[in-house]
CSV table of C-alpha atoms in Angstrom, one decimal:
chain,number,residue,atom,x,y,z
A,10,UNK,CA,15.1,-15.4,-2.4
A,11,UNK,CA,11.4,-16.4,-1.0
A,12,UNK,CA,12.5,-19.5,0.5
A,13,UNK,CA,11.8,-20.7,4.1
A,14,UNK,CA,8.5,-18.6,5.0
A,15,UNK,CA,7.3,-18.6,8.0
A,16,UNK,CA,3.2,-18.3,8.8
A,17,UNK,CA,2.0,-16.0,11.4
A,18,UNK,CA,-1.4,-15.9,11.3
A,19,UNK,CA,-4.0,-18.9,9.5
A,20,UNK,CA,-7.6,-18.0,9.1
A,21,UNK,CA,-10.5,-19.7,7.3
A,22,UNK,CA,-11.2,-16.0,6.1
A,23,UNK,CA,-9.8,-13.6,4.5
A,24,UNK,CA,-6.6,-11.8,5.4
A,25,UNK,CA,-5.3,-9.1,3.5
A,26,UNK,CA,-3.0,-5.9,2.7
A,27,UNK,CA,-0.5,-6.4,5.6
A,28,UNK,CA,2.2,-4.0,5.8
A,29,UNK,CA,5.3,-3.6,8.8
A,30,UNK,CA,5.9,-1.4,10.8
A,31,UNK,CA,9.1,0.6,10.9
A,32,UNK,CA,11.0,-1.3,13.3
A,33,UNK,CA,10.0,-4.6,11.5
A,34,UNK,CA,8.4,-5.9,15.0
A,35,UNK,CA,4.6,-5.4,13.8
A,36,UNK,CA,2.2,-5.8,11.1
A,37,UNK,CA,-0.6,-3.8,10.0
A,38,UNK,CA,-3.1,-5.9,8.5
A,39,UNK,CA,-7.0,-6.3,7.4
A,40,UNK,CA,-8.8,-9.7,8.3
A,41,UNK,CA,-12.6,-10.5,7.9
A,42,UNK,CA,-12.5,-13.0,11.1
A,43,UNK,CA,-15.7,-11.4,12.6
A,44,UNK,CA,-17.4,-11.5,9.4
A,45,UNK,CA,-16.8,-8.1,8.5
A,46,UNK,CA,-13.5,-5.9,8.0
A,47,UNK,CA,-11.5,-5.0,10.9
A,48,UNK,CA,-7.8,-3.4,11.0
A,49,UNK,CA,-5.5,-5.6,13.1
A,50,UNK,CA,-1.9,-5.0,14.8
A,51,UNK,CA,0.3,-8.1,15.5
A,52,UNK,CA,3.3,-8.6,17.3
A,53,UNK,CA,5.5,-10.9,15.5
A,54,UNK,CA,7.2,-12.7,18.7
A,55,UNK,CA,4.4,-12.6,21.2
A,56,UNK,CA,1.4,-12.8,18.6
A,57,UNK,CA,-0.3,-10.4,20.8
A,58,UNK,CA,-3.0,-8.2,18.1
A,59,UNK,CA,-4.9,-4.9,18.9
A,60,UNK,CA,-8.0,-4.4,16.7
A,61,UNK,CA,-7.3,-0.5,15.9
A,62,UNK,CA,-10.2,0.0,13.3
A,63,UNK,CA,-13.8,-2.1,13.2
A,64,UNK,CA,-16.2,0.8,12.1
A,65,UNK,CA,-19.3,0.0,10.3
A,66,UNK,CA,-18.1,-0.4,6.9
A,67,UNK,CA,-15.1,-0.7,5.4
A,68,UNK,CA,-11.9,-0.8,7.0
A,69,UNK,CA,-8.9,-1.1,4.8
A,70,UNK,CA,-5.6,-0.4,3.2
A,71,UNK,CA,-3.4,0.3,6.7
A,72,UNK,CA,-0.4,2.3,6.2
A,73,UNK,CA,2.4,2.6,8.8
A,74,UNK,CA,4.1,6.2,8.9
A,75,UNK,CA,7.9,6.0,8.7
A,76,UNK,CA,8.1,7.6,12.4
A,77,UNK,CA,6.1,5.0,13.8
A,78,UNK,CA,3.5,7.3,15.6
A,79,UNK,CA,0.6,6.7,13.1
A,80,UNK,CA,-1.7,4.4,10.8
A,81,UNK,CA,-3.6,5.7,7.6
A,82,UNK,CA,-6.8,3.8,6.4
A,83,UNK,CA,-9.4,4.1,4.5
A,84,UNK,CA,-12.8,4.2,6.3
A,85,UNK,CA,-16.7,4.2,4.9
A,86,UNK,CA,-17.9,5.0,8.2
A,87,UNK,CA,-19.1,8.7,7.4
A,88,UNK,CA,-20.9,6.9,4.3
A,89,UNK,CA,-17.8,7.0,1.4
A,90,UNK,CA,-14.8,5.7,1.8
A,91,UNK,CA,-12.2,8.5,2.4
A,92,UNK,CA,-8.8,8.5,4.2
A,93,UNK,CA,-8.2,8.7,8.0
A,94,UNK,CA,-5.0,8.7,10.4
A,95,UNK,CA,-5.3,7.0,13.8
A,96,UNK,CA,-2.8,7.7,16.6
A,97,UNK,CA,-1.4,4.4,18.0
A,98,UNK,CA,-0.4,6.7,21.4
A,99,UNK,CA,-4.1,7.6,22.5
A,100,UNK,CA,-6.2,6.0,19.2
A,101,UNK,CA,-7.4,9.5,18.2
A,102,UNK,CA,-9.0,9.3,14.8
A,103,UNK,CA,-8.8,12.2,12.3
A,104,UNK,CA,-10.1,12.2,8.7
A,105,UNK,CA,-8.1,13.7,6.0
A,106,UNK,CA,-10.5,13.3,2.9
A,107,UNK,CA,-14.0,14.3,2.3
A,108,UNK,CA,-15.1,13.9,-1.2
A,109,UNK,CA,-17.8,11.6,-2.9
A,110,UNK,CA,-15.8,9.6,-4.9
A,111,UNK,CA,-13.7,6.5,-3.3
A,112,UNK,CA,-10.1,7.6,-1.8
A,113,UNK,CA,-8.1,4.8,-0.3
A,114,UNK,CA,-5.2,3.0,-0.5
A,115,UNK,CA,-2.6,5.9,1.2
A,116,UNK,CA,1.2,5.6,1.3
A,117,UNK,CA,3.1,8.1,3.3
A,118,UNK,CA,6.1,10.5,2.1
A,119,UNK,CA,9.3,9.5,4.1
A,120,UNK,CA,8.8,12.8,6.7
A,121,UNK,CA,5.4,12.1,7.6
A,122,UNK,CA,3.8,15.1,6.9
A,123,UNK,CA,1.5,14.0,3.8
A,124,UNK,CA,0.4,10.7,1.9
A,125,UNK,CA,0.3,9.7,-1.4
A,126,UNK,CA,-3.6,8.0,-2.3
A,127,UNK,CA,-5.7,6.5,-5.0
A,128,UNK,CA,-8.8,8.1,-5.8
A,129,UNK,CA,-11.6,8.5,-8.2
A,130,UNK,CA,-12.6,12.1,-8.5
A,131,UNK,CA,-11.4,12.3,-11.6
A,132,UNK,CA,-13.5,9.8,-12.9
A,133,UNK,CA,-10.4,7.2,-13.2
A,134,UNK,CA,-8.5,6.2,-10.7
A,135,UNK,CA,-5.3,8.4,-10.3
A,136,UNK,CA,-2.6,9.1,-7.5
A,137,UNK,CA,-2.9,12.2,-5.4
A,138,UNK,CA,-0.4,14.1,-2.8
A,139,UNK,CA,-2.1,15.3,0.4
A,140,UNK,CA,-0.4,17.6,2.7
A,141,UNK,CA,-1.7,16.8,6.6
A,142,UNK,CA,-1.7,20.6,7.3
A,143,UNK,CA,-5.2,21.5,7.0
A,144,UNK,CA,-6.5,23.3,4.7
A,145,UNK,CA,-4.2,22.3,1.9
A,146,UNK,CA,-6.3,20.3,-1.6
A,147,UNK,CA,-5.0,16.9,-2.7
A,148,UNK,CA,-3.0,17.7,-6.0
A,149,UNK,CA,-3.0,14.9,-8.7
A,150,UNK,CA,-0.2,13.2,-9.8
A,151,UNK,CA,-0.4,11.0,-12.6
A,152,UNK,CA,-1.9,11.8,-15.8
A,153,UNK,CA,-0.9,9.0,-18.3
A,154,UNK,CA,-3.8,6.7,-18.6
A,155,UNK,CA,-7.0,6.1,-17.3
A,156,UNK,CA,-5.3,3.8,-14.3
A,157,UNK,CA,-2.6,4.4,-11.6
A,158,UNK,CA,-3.1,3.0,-8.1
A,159,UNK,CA,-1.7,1.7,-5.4
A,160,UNK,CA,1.4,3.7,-5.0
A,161,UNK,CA,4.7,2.7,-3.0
A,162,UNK,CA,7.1,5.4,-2.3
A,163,UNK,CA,10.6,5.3,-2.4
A,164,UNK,CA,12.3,5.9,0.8
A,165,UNK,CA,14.2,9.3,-0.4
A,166,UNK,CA,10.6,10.2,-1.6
A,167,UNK,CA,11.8,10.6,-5.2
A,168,UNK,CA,10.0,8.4,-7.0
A,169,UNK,CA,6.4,6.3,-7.2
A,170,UNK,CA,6.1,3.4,-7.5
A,171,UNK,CA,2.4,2.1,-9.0
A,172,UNK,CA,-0.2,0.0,-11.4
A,173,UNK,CA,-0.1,1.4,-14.1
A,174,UNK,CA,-3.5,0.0,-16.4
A,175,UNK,CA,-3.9,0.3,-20.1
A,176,UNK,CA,-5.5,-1.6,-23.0
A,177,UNK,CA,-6.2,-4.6,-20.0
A,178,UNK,CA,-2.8,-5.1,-18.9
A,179,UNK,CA,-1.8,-3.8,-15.8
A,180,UNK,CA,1.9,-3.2,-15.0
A,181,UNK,CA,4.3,-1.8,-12.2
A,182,UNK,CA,5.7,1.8,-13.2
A,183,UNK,CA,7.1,4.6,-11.5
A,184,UNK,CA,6.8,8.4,-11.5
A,185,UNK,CA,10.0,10.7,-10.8
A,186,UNK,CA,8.0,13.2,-8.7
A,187,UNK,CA,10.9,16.1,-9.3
A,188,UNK,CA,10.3,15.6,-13.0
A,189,UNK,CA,6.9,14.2,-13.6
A,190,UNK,CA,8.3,11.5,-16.0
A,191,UNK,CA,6.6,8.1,-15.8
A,192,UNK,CA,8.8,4.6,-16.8
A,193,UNK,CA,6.8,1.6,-17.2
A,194,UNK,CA,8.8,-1.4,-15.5
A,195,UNK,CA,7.1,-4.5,-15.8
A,196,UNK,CA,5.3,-6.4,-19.1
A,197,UNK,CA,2.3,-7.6,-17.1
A,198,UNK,CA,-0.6,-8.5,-17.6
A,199,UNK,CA,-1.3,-9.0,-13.9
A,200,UNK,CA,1.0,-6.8,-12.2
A,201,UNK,CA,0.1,-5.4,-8.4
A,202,UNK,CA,0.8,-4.4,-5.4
A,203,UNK,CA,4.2,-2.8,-5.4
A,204,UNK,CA,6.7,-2.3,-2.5
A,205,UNK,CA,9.8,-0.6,-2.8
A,206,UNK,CA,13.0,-2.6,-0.7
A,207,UNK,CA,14.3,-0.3,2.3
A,208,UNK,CA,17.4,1.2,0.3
A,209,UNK,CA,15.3,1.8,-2.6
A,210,UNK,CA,17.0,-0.5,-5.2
A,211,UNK,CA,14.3,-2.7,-5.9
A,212,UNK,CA,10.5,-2.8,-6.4
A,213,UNK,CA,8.5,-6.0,-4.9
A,214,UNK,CA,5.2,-7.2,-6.5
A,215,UNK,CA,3.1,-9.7,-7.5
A,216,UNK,CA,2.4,-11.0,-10.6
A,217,UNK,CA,1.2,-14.3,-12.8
A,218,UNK,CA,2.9,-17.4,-13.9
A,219,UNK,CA,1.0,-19.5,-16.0
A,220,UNK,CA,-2.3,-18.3,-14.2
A,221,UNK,CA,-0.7,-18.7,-10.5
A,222,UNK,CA,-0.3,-15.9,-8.1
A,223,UNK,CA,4.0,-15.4,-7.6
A,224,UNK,CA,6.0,-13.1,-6.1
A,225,UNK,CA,8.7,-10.4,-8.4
A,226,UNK,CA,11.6,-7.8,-8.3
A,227,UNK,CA,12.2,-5.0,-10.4
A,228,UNK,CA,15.2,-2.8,-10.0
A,229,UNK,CA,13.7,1.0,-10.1
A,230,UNK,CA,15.2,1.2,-13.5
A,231,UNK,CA,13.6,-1.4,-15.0
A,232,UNK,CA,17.1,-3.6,-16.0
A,233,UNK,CA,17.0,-6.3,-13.8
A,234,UNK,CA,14.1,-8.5,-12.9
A,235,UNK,CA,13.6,-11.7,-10.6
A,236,UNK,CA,11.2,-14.1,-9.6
A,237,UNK,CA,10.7,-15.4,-6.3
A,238,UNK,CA,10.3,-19.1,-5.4
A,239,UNK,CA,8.0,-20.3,-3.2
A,240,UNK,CA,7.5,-24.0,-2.3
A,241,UNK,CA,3.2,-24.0,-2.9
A,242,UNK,CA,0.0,-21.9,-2.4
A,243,UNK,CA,-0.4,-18.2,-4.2
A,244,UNK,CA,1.3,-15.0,-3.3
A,245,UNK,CA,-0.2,-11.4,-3.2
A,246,UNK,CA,0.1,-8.3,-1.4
A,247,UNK,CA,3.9,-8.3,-0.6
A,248,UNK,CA,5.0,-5.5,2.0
A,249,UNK,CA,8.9,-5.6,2.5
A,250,UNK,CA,10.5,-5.1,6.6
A,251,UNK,CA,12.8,-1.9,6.6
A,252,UNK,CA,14.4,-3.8,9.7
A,253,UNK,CA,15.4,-7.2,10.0
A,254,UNK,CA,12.5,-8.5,12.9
């Protein structure tokens, strides 16, 4: 119901796009403490952190896979900014996109063997699907519109959830991946960052009220819709725990 929060980390600079880890004991997240971007984990009951990621450049847009194992990124330290997977076991870094347009923000498929990202080599940013085998070509999703990002995936990997821009409103929709179907949810005109909940039901975002950051829920069909109260400040970025921490 977005009452009671709790803050783990203050910073007098930015801190952004933090995401849980499976087991709902870490977070993933990006903070500019240093002056520059650098990937953080943090325990939640020891506030113990591990820099993962501080290349020159950027560092952003961490993604947990749903075994745990590894963290997707987007990196600009090869010069553009393409997606990489870091091992959290021995911090072996592999990159998974080489293209000159910008490819970031990935979101893993629930088996772990390829991501959903947002990129620009279409001219417009669009979702692609890349398989980690090697070899295989990111295939493009979405079609509708000159802007889809930031995709969420369901955990049964059936549907997308994503921004969806047109005419300068930007809502939360999703894409059927069997079918190819896209449903608008939401009525904008500031809609971002989607999450889906861990059994799928409903969609997390932000949005506006009255020109202030807030938090909302959509139910994959589009039916029901809440918002979340919060006592003060604005909300963005919402990432929802799988697990109870």
């Amino acid at each position: 119901d977005g009452y009671d929060p709790k803050t783990l980390l203050t910073s007098k600079e930015p801190i952004m796009s933090p995401v849980w880890s499976p087991d709902g004991s870490k977070l993933a997240y990006v903070s500019f403490e240093s002056g520059m971007s650098a990937i953080f984990i943090h325990d939640i009951r020891t506030a113990d952190r591990d820099k993962i990621a501080t290349f020159k450049g950027v560092n952003s847009a961490p993604a947990w896979s749903p075994d745990g194992n590894t963290i997707a990124m987007t990196l600009s330290k090869d010069g553009n900014p393409d997606i990489y997977i870091i091992s959290l076991q021995n911090k072996a870094l592999r990159r998974l996109t080489r293209h000159w347009a910008i490819d970031t923000e990935p979101a893993w498929m629930p088996d772990s063997k390829s991501l959903i990202f947002t990129s620009s080599r279409s001219g417009k940013p669009q979702l692609y699907e890349l398989s980690l085998d090697k070899g295989e070509r990111p295939k493009r999703l979405t079609f509708e519109g000159n802007y889809n990002a930031n995709a969420s995936v369901s955990p049964d990997g059936k549907v997308i959830a994503f921004v969806h821009g047109a005419n300068n409103s930007y809502k939360i929709a999703v894409l059927y991946k069997d079918t190819r179907m896209m449903q608008v949810l939401t009525d904008g005109p500031l809609d971002e960052s989607p999450d889906f909940a861990p059994n799928g039901a409903m969609i997390l975002y932000a949005s506006q009220d009255r020109g202030r950051a807030i938090l909302a829920a959509v139910s994959t069909d589009g039916r029901q819709k809440q918002r979340l109260a919060l006592s003060d400040g604005e909300v963005r970025e919402p990432s929802w725990a799988a697990k109870r921490h």
